[in-house]
GROMACS .gro file of C-alpha atoms in nm:
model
  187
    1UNK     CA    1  -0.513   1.054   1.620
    2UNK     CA    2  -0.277   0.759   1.631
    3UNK     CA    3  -0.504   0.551   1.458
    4UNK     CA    4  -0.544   0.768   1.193
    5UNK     CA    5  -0.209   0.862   1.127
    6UNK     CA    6  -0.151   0.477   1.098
    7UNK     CA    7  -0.445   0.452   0.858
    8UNK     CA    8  -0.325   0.729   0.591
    9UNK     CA    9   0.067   0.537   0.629
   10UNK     CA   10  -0.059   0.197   0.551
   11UNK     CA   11  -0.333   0.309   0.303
   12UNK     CA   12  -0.217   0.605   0.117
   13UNK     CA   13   0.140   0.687   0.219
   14UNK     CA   14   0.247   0.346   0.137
   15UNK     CA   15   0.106   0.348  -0.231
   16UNK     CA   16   0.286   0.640  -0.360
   17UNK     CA   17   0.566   0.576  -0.224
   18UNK     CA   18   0.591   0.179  -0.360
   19UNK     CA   19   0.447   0.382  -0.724
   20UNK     CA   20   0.777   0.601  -0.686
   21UNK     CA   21   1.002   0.364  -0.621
   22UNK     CA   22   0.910   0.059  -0.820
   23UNK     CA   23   0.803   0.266  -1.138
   24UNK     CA   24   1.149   0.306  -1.309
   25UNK     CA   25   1.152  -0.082  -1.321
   26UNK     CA   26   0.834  -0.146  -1.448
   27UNK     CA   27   0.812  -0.189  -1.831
   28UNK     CA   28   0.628   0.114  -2.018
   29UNK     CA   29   0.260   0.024  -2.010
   30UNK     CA   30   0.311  -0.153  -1.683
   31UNK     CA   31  -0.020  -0.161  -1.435
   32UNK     CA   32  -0.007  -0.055  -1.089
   33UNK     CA   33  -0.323  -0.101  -0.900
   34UNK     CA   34  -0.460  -0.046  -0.524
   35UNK     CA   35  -0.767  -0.125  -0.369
   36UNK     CA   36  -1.029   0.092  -0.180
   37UNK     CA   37  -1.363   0.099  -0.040
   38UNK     CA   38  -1.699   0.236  -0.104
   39UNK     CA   39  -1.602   0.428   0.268
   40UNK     CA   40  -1.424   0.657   0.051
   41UNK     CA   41  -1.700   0.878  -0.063
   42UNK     CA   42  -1.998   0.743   0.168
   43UNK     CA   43  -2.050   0.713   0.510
   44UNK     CA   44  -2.047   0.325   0.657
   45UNK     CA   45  -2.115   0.312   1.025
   46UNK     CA   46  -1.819   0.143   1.163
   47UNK     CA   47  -1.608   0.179   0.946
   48UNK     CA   48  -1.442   0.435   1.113
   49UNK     CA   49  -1.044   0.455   1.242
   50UNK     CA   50  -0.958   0.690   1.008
   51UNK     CA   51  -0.992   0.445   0.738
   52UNK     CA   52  -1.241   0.649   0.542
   53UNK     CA   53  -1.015   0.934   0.479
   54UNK     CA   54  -0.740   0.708   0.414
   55UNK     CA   55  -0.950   0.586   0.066
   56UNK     CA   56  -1.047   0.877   0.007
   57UNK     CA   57  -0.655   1.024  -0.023
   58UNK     CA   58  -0.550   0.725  -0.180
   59UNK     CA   59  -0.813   0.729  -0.489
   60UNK     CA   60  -0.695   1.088  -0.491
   61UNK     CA   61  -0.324   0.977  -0.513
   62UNK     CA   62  -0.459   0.726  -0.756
   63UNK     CA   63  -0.562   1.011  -0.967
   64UNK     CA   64  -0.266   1.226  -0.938
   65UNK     CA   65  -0.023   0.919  -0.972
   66UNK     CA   66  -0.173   0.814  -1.316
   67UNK     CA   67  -0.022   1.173  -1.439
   68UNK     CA   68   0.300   1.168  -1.259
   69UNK     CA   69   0.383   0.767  -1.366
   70UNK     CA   70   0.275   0.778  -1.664
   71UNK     CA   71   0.423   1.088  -1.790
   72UNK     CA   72   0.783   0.993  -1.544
   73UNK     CA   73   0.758   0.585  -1.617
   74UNK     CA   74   0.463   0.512  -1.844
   75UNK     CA   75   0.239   0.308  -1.642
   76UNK     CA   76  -0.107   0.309  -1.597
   77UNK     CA   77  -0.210   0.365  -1.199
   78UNK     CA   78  -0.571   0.235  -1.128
   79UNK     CA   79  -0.779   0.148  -0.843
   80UNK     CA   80  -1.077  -0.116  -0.768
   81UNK     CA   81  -1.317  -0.029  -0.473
   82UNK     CA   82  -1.439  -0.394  -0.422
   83UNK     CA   83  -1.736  -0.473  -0.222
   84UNK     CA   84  -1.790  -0.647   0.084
   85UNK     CA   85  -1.571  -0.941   0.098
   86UNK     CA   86  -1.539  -1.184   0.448
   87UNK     CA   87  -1.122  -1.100   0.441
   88UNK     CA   88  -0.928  -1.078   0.792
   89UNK     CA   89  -0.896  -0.701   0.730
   90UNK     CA   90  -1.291  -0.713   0.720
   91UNK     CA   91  -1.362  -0.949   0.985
   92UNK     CA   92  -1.150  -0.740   1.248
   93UNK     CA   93  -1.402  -0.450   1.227
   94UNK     CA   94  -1.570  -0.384   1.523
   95UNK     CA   95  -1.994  -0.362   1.483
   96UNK     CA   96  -2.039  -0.294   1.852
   97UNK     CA   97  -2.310  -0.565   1.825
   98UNK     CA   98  -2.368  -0.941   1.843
   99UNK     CA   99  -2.323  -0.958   1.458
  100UNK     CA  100  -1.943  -0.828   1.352
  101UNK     CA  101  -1.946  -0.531   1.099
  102UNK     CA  102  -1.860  -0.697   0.769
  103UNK     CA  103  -2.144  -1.011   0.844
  104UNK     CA  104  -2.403  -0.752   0.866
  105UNK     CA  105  -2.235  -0.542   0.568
  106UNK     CA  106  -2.241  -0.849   0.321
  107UNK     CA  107  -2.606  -0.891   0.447
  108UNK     CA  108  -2.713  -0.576   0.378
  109UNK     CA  109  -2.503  -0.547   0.019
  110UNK     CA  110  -2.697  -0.880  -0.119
  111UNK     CA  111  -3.025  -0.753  -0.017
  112UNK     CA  112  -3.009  -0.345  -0.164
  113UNK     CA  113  -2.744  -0.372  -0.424
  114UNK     CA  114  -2.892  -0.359  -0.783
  115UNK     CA  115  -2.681  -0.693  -0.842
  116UNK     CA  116  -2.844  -0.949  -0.588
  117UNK     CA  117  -2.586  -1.201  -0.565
  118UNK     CA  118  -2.301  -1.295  -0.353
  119UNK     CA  119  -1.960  -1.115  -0.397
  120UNK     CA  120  -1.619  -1.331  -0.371
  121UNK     CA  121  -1.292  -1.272  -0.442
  122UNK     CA  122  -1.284  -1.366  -0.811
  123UNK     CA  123  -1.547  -1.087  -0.888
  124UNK     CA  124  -1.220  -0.893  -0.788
  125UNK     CA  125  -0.991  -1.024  -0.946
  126UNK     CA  126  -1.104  -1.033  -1.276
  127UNK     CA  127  -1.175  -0.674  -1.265
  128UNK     CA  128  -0.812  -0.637  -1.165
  129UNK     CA  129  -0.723  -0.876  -1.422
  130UNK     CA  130  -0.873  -0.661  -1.712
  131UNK     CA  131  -0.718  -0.332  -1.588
  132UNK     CA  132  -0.346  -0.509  -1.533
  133UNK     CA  133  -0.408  -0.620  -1.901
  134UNK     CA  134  -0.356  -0.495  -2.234
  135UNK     CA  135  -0.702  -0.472  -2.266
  136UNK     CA  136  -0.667  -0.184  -2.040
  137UNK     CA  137  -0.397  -0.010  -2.234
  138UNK     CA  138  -0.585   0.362  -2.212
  139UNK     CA  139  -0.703   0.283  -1.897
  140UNK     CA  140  -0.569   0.495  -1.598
  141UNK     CA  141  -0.611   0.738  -1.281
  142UNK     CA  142  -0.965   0.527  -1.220
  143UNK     CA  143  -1.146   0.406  -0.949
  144UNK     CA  144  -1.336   0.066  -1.087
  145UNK     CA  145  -1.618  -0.042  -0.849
  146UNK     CA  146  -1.665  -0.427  -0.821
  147UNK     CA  147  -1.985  -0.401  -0.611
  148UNK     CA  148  -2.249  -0.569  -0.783
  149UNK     CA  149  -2.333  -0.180  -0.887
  150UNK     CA  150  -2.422  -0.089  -0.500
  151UNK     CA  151  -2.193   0.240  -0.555
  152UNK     CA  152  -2.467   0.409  -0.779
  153UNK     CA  153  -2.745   0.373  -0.496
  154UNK     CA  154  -2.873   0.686  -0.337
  155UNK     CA  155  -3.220   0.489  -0.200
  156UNK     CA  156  -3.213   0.105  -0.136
  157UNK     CA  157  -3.538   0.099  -0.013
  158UNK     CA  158  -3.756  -0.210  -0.021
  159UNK     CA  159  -3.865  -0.343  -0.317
  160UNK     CA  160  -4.247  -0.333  -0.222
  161UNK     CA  161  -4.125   0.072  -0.191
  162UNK     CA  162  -4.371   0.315  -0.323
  163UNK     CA  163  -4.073   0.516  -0.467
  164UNK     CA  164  -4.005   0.182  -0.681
  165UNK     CA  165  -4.370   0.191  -0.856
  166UNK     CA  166  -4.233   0.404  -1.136
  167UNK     CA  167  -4.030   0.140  -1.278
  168UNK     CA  168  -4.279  -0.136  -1.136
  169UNK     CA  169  -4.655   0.016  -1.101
  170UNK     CA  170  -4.749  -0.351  -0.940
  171UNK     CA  171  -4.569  -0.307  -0.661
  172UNK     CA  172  -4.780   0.009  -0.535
  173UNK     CA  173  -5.105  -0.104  -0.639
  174UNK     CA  174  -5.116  -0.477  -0.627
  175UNK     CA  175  -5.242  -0.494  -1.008
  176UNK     CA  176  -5.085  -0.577  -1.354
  177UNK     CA  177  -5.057  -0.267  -1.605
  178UNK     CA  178  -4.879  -0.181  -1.830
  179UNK     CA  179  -4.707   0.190  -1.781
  180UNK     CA  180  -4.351   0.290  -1.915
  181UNK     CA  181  -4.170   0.542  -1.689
  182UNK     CA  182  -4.286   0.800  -1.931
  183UNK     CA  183  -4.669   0.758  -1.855
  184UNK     CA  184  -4.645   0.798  -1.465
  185UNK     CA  185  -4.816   1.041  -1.377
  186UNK     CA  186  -4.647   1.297  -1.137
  187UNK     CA  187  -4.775   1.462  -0.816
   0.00000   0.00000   0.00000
């Protein structure tokens, strides 16, 4: 219970009450902006602690923040659920394995996420970047994912999948041809 408690403080807690109390010094327009994780609205074994429910109440605060600042102070609140990055935070998560939690996370991102390609820390922070700027301006109470799209997967099966032959008949039959989506036939 400890643990938890501890999780919501430093996650959730923490972020309102730094939006309360540094709002009335911010200029009008100002950006504040927190980060989360994907653990927030899916299940990621091991990344437990309490942690989970802690992102999940603090995109919630995010939400209800963006209408209490903005109409109190007039700053945008915004938050950026970043993918797997090797951090300290990360790398102190327990897999109860050989191979530590985030290792086989990052793994497992680059292989299934509809973006295969490495995430770093710039990916990040130029999200962040475009939602602290004025590019932003009508931009607030959101959760951005900087995932290489791995949010909007509900199967990341292989790509030699069956289930993938709609969009890729080769796959499932071996030979070239030349069907749309459309002209699939269903079961």
């Amino acid at each position: 219970m400890l643990s938890y408690l501890a999780a919501v403080s430093a996650s959730s807690y923490s972020w309102v009450s730094m939006v309360r109390h540094f709002g009335g010094i911010m200029r009008p327009g100002g950006s504040c902006l927190s980060l989360s994780f994907i653990a927030s609205e899916r299940v990621i074994p091991g990344y437990g602690g309490g942690m989970s429910s802690a992102k999940a109440q603090l995109e919630s605060d995010t939400r209800v923040l963006a209408y209490e600042a903005g109409r109190r102070f007039g700053i945008r609140v915004n938050s950026i659920s970043a993918g797997p990055l090797l951090s300290r935070a990360a790398s102190a998560i327990e897999n109860g394995g050989g191979e530590s939690f985030i290792h086989s996370y990052i793994k497992f991102h680059e292989e299934h996420s509809p973006l295969q390609r490495k995430m770093d820390a710039d990916d990040v922070g130029r999200a962040a970047l475009a939602l602290c700027s004025d590019l932003s301006t009508a931009v607030t109470g959101v959760c951005l994912h900087v995932d290489n799209g791995m949010h909007c997967m509900g199967f990341t099966g292989s790509e030699s999948s069956a289930a993938c032959a709609w969009w890729n008949p080769d796959l499932a039959t071996g030979e070239k041809t030349n069907r749309s989506p459309a002209n699939v036939p269903s079961d």
